[in-house]
C-alpha positions as a printed NumPy array, in Angstrom:
array([[-113.859,  -96.607, -132.817],
       [-115.853,  -93.323, -133.195],
       [-114.231,  -92.791, -136.643],
       [-115.12 ,  -92.775, -139.884],
       [-113.821,  -93.387, -142.801],
       [-115.796,  -91.52 , -145.905],
       [-120.091,  -92.854, -145.522],
       [-119.357,  -95.564, -143.637],
       [-118.851,  -95.318, -139.098],
       [-115.984,  -98.145, -138.796],
       [-117.506,  -98.314, -135.211],
       [-119.894, -100.01 , -137.525],
       [-118.127, -101.668, -140.628],
       [-116.962, -104.574, -137.583],
       [-119.842, -105.231, -136.687],
       [-120.295, -108.164, -139.581],
       [-116.85 , -108.901, -139.656],
       [-116.795, -109.715, -135.599],
       [-120.452, -111.108, -135.735],
       [-118.832, -113.631, -138.299],
       [-115.972, -114.635, -136.469],
       [-118.176, -115.697, -133.159],
       [-120.846, -116.915, -134.787],
       [-118.197, -119.802, -136.421],
       [-116.798, -119.612, -132.784],
       [-120.332, -121.051, -131.407],
       [-120.736, -124.14 , -134.059],
       [-117.208, -125.824, -133.112],
       [-118.026, -128.159, -130.748],
       [-117.735, -127.872, -126.547],
       [-114.284, -128.691, -125.343],
       [-114.401, -128.169, -121.284],
       [-110.778, -126.937, -119.802],
       [-109.619, -127.578, -115.743],
       [-110.417, -124.666, -113.702],
       [-107.273, -123.102, -113.244],
       [-106.124, -122.948, -117.057],
       [-109.27 , -120.369, -117.382],
       [-107.562, -118.695, -113.394],
       [-104.096, -118.877, -115.124],
       [-105.036, -117.276, -118.465],
       [-106.839, -114.578, -116.757],
       [-103.742, -113.547, -114.254],
       [-101.711, -114.119, -117.535],
       [-103.294, -111.345, -120.109],
       [-104.869, -109.041, -117.36 ],
       [-101.523, -108.7  , -114.307],
       [ -98.915, -110.902, -115.522],
       [ -98.918, -108.954, -118.634],
       [ -97.838, -105.047, -117.646],
       [ -95.319, -106.093, -114.766],
       [ -94.104, -107.726, -117.999],
       [ -94.719, -104.695, -119.857],
       [ -93.016, -103.062, -116.905],
       [ -90.358, -104.803, -116.639],
       [ -89.266, -104.981, -120.472],
       [ -90.061, -100.678, -120.621],
       [ -87.443, -100.517, -117.48 ],
       [ -84.935, -102.483, -119.335],
       [ -85.057, -100.046, -122.824],
       [ -85.809,  -96.932, -121.18 ],
       [ -82.827,  -95.373, -121.778],
       [ -83.606,  -95.245, -125.226],
       [ -87.354,  -94.492, -125.112],
       [ -88.943,  -91.569, -124.989],
       [ -91.017,  -90.782, -121.704],
       [ -94.175,  -91.138, -123.228],
       [ -93.566,  -93.554, -125.678],
       [ -93.51 ,  -95.548, -121.908],
       [ -96.792,  -93.852, -120.612],
       [ -98.108,  -96.074, -124.241],
       [ -96.96 ,  -98.963, -123.625],
       [ -98.188,  -99.696, -120.596],
       [-101.429,  -97.897, -121.08 ],
       [-101.908, -100.312, -123.84 ],
       [-100.179, -103.538, -121.853],
       [-103.926, -102.727, -119.588],
       [-106.433, -101.747, -122.443],
       [-108.749, -104.983, -122.399],
       [-107.93 , -109.216, -124.649],
       [-108.075, -109.048, -128.393],
       [-110.456, -111.965, -127.826],
       [-111.782, -111.891, -131.588],
       [-108.029, -112.084, -132.982],
       [-107.645, -115.601, -130.803],
       [-110.776, -117.289, -132.464],
       [-109.527, -116.117, -135.299],
       [-106.22 , -118.188, -135.654],
       [-106.598, -121.692, -134.665],
       [-109.88 , -121.948, -131.897],
       [-111.146, -124.534, -130.882],
       [-113.947, -125.689, -129.168],
       [-111.934, -124.862, -125.303],
       [-111.314, -121.225, -127.005],
       [-114.198, -118.978, -127.293],
       [-115.605, -119.925, -123.371],
       [-112.147, -119.418, -122.763],
       [-111.771, -115.698, -123.938],
       [-115.004, -115.08 , -122.804],
       [-114.274, -115.824, -119.105],
       [-111.201, -113.127, -119.775],
       [-113.397, -110.707, -121.016],
       [-115.935, -111.08 , -117.607],
       [-112.17 , -110.91 , -115.347],
       [-110.698, -108.061, -117.356],
       [-113.956, -106.545, -116.633],
       [-112.454, -106.677, -112.876],
       [-108.917, -105.498, -113.46 ],
       [-108.656, -102.771, -115.691],
       [-110.665, -100.751, -113.212],
       [-107.833, -101.529, -110.625],
       [-104.757, -101.329, -112.474],
       [-105.802,  -98.373, -114.712],
       [-106.558,  -96.795, -111.02 ],
       [-103.51 ,  -96.795, -109.701],
       [-102.061,  -95.456, -113.684],
       [-104.316,  -92.687, -114.358],
       [-106.284,  -91.764, -110.675],
       [-109.257,  -92.881, -112.892],
       [-110.822,  -95.634, -113.014],
       [-112.881,  -96.435, -116.499],
       [-116.192,  -98.268, -116.5  ],
       [-118.623,  -99.222, -119.705],
       [-121.536,  -97.455, -120.384],
       [-124.474,  -99.382, -121.616],
       [-123.699,  -98.786, -125.139],
       [-120.356, -100.175, -124.895],
       [-121.767, -103.676, -123.225],
       [-124.648, -103.477, -125.715],
       [-122.393, -103.288, -128.213],
       [-120.547, -106.519, -126.676],
       [-123.752, -108.503, -126.93 ],
       [-124.499, -107.405, -130.253],
       [-120.978, -108.406, -131.897],
       [-120.175, -111.476, -130.024],
       [-122.896, -112.586, -127.211],
       [-125.224, -112.888, -129.796],
       [-123.476, -114.194, -132.07 ],
       [-121.544, -117.429, -130.842],
       [-125.285, -118.308, -129.226],
       [-127.206, -118.383, -132.772],
       [-123.552, -120.738, -134.294],
       [-124.073, -122.909, -131.018],
       [-127.924, -123.612, -132.261],
       [-127.03 , -123.185, -135.942],
       [-126.141, -126.278, -138.174],
       [-122.613, -128.618, -137.818],
       [-119.613, -126.765, -139.   ],
       [-119.391, -125.389, -141.775],
       [-115.203, -126.347, -143.502],
       [-115.024, -122.409, -145.01 ],
       [-115.912, -121.203, -141.326],
       [-111.35 , -120.609, -140.589],
       [-111.485, -118.921, -144.429],
       [-114.457, -116.811, -143.555],
       [-113.03 , -115.979, -139.644],
       [-109.561, -114.922, -140.638],
       [-110.678, -112.638, -143.703],
       [-113.058, -111.17 , -141.113],
       [-110.057, -110.747, -138.914],
       [-108.154, -108.976, -142.162],
       [-110.802, -106.603, -142.313],
       [-111.067, -105.419, -138.435],
       [-107.085, -105.058, -138.321],
       [-107.193, -102.811, -141.906],
       [-110.044, -101.048, -139.685],
       [-108.198, -100.537, -136.098],
       [-104.476,  -99.573, -138.011],
       [-106.33 ,  -96.363, -140.208],
       [-107.585,  -95.708, -137.086],
       [-104.709,  -95.181, -134.313],
       [-103.032,  -94.189, -137.772],
       [-105.281,  -91.24 , -138.034],
       [-104.736,  -90.586, -134.46 ],
       [-100.614,  -91.201, -133.872],
       [-100.845,  -89.209, -135.909],
       [ -97.91 ,  -86.272, -136.369],
       [ -94.716,  -85.426, -136.307],
       [ -92.686,  -88.505, -135.243],
       [ -88.358,  -88.866, -136.005],
       [ -86.738,  -92.658, -137.324],
       [ -85.535,  -93.166, -133.146],
       [ -89.262,  -93.172, -132.367],
       [ -89.839,  -95.413, -134.37 ],
       [ -87.771,  -97.602, -134.138],
       [ -87.851,  -98.089, -130.427],
       [ -91.474,  -98.809, -130.444],
       [ -91.451, -101.422, -132.486],
       [ -88.426, -103.053, -130.941],
       [ -90.424, -102.2  , -127.314],
       [ -92.977, -103.401, -128.524],
       [ -91.919, -106.544, -130.301],
       [ -89.823, -107.214, -126.787],
       [ -92.678, -107.171, -125.045],
       [ -95.286, -109.323, -126.73 ],
       [ -92.101, -111.868, -127.478],
       [ -92.376, -111.716, -123.713],
       [ -95.574, -112.627, -122.789],
       [ -95.947, -114.97 , -124.939],
       [ -92.496, -117.223, -123.853],
       [ -92.962, -116.702, -120.635],
       [ -96.108, -119.044, -120.916],
       [ -94.102, -121.842, -121.049],
       [ -93.243, -121.288, -117.272],
       [ -96.506, -123.17 , -116.543],
       [ -94.933, -126.422, -117.951],
       [ -92.108, -126.117, -116.79 ],
       [ -93.989, -125.351, -113.2  ],
       [ -96.532, -128.571, -113.966],
       [ -99.784, -125.894, -113.864],
       [-100.211, -125.899, -117.349],
       [ -99.666, -129.423, -120.145],
       [ -98.134, -127.776, -123.338],
       [-101.995, -127.847, -124.717],
       [-103.174, -125.35 , -121.748],
       [ -99.424, -123.548, -122.228],
       [-100.767, -123.383, -126.151],
       [-104.206, -121.317, -125.642],
       [-103.247, -119.45 , -122.353],
       [-100.615, -118.296, -125.257],
       [-103.43 , -117.572, -127.274],
       [-106.003, -116.247, -125.205],
       [-103.599, -113.412, -122.816],
       [-101.404, -112.514, -125.269],
       [-103.077, -109.879, -128.047],
       [-104.808, -106.992, -126.403],
       [-106.791, -104.471, -127.717],
       [-107.882, -100.815, -127.787],
       [-111.994, -100.178, -126.574],
       [-112.656,  -96.319, -126.075],
       [-114.441,  -96.747, -122.431],
       [-110.609,  -97.875, -121.301],
       [-108.373,  -95.051, -123.375],
       [-111.319,  -91.961, -122.28 ],
       [-109.936,  -92.218, -119.014],
       [-106.197,  -91.332, -120.283],
       [-107.03 ,  -89.327, -123.38 ],
       [-103.265,  -89.631, -125.193],
       [-102.421,  -87.865, -128.616],
       [ -99.075,  -88.972, -130.815],
       [ -96.669,  -90.773, -129.205],
       [ -98.7  ,  -92.267, -126.615],
       [ -99.869,  -93.913, -129.448],
       [ -97.341,  -95.429, -131.106],
       [ -96.615,  -98.375, -128.972],
       [-101.092,  -99.211, -129.481],
       [-100.259,  -98.718, -133.483],
       [ -97.047, -101.895, -133.796],
       [ -99.358, -103.311, -131.176],
       [-102.222, -104.647, -133.9  ],
       [-100.1  , -105.849, -136.131],
       [ -97.623, -107.276, -134.183],
       [ -99.303, -109.7  , -132.358],
       [-101.827, -110.552, -135.173],
       [ -98.345, -111.428, -136.813],
       [ -96.499, -113.059, -133.45 ],
       [ -99.741, -114.732, -132.871],
       [ -99.824, -116.227, -137.483],
       [ -95.863, -116.764, -137.174],
       [ -96.368, -119.288, -134.1  ],
       [ -99.716, -121.   , -134.82 ],
       [ -99.211, -121.308, -138.555],
       [-100.079, -124.498, -139.77 ],
       [-100.624, -125.676, -135.725],
       [-104.524, -128.311, -135.093],
       [-105.753, -127.115, -131.865],
       [-108.557, -128.618, -132.901],
       [-108.35 , -132.287, -130.768],
       [-107.183, -131.479, -127.639],
       [-106.305, -134.427, -125.005],
       [-108.491, -132.99 , -122.783]])
């Protein structure tokens, strides 16, 4: 996030809500998971998602602009959106699952972007410092803090709303240009179809008996959302219609996951 709103840089505006979400996550009692859950979540988020997006794009290719198609593929290969997963219905198993997914994405993202763009992105020291200050440090402080507060979930959701607003403002600004109603509609259908396919496909792990229903719900929660990182998008700089799928991706994944996990308690999984 490198844009500015008035006197405030949105990259700094997001630091406080990010820290709030990860701090509240650190206050949750730890719950272990089977090793296969971590592996399958990383696979689903970083490899299966790209494949499912390619299938969806191919199915809708007749009605899609080439730039929208390429933008969707780039969006599917971006980094995980851990704060959205944690702000919804995080339990003691979610933070470590989110962390492992992020670390493994640092290995898969360069490879996928090398195939798509011919250049592999690498995070700078500044990016890693930001992740440490806004995620790792608050999480560790939460672990060392007092017992869980009753309003932790509410404050995390409010922080997520701020982050969603900031992300949408930035993306809409970068995607400005001449847009046709048909492009907007097809991009919206593409994103909705792709996200729904990614979320629904997590049930296949239950059918194959690789995961139980509770582990599959956690995989669905962590592997579905995507976030746009500057160090990733810098290798394939795109504007206008290329960013249209990402503009819809931010609110669509929040709406989809909040609908799926509405009034759902994942805090007491039989692990």
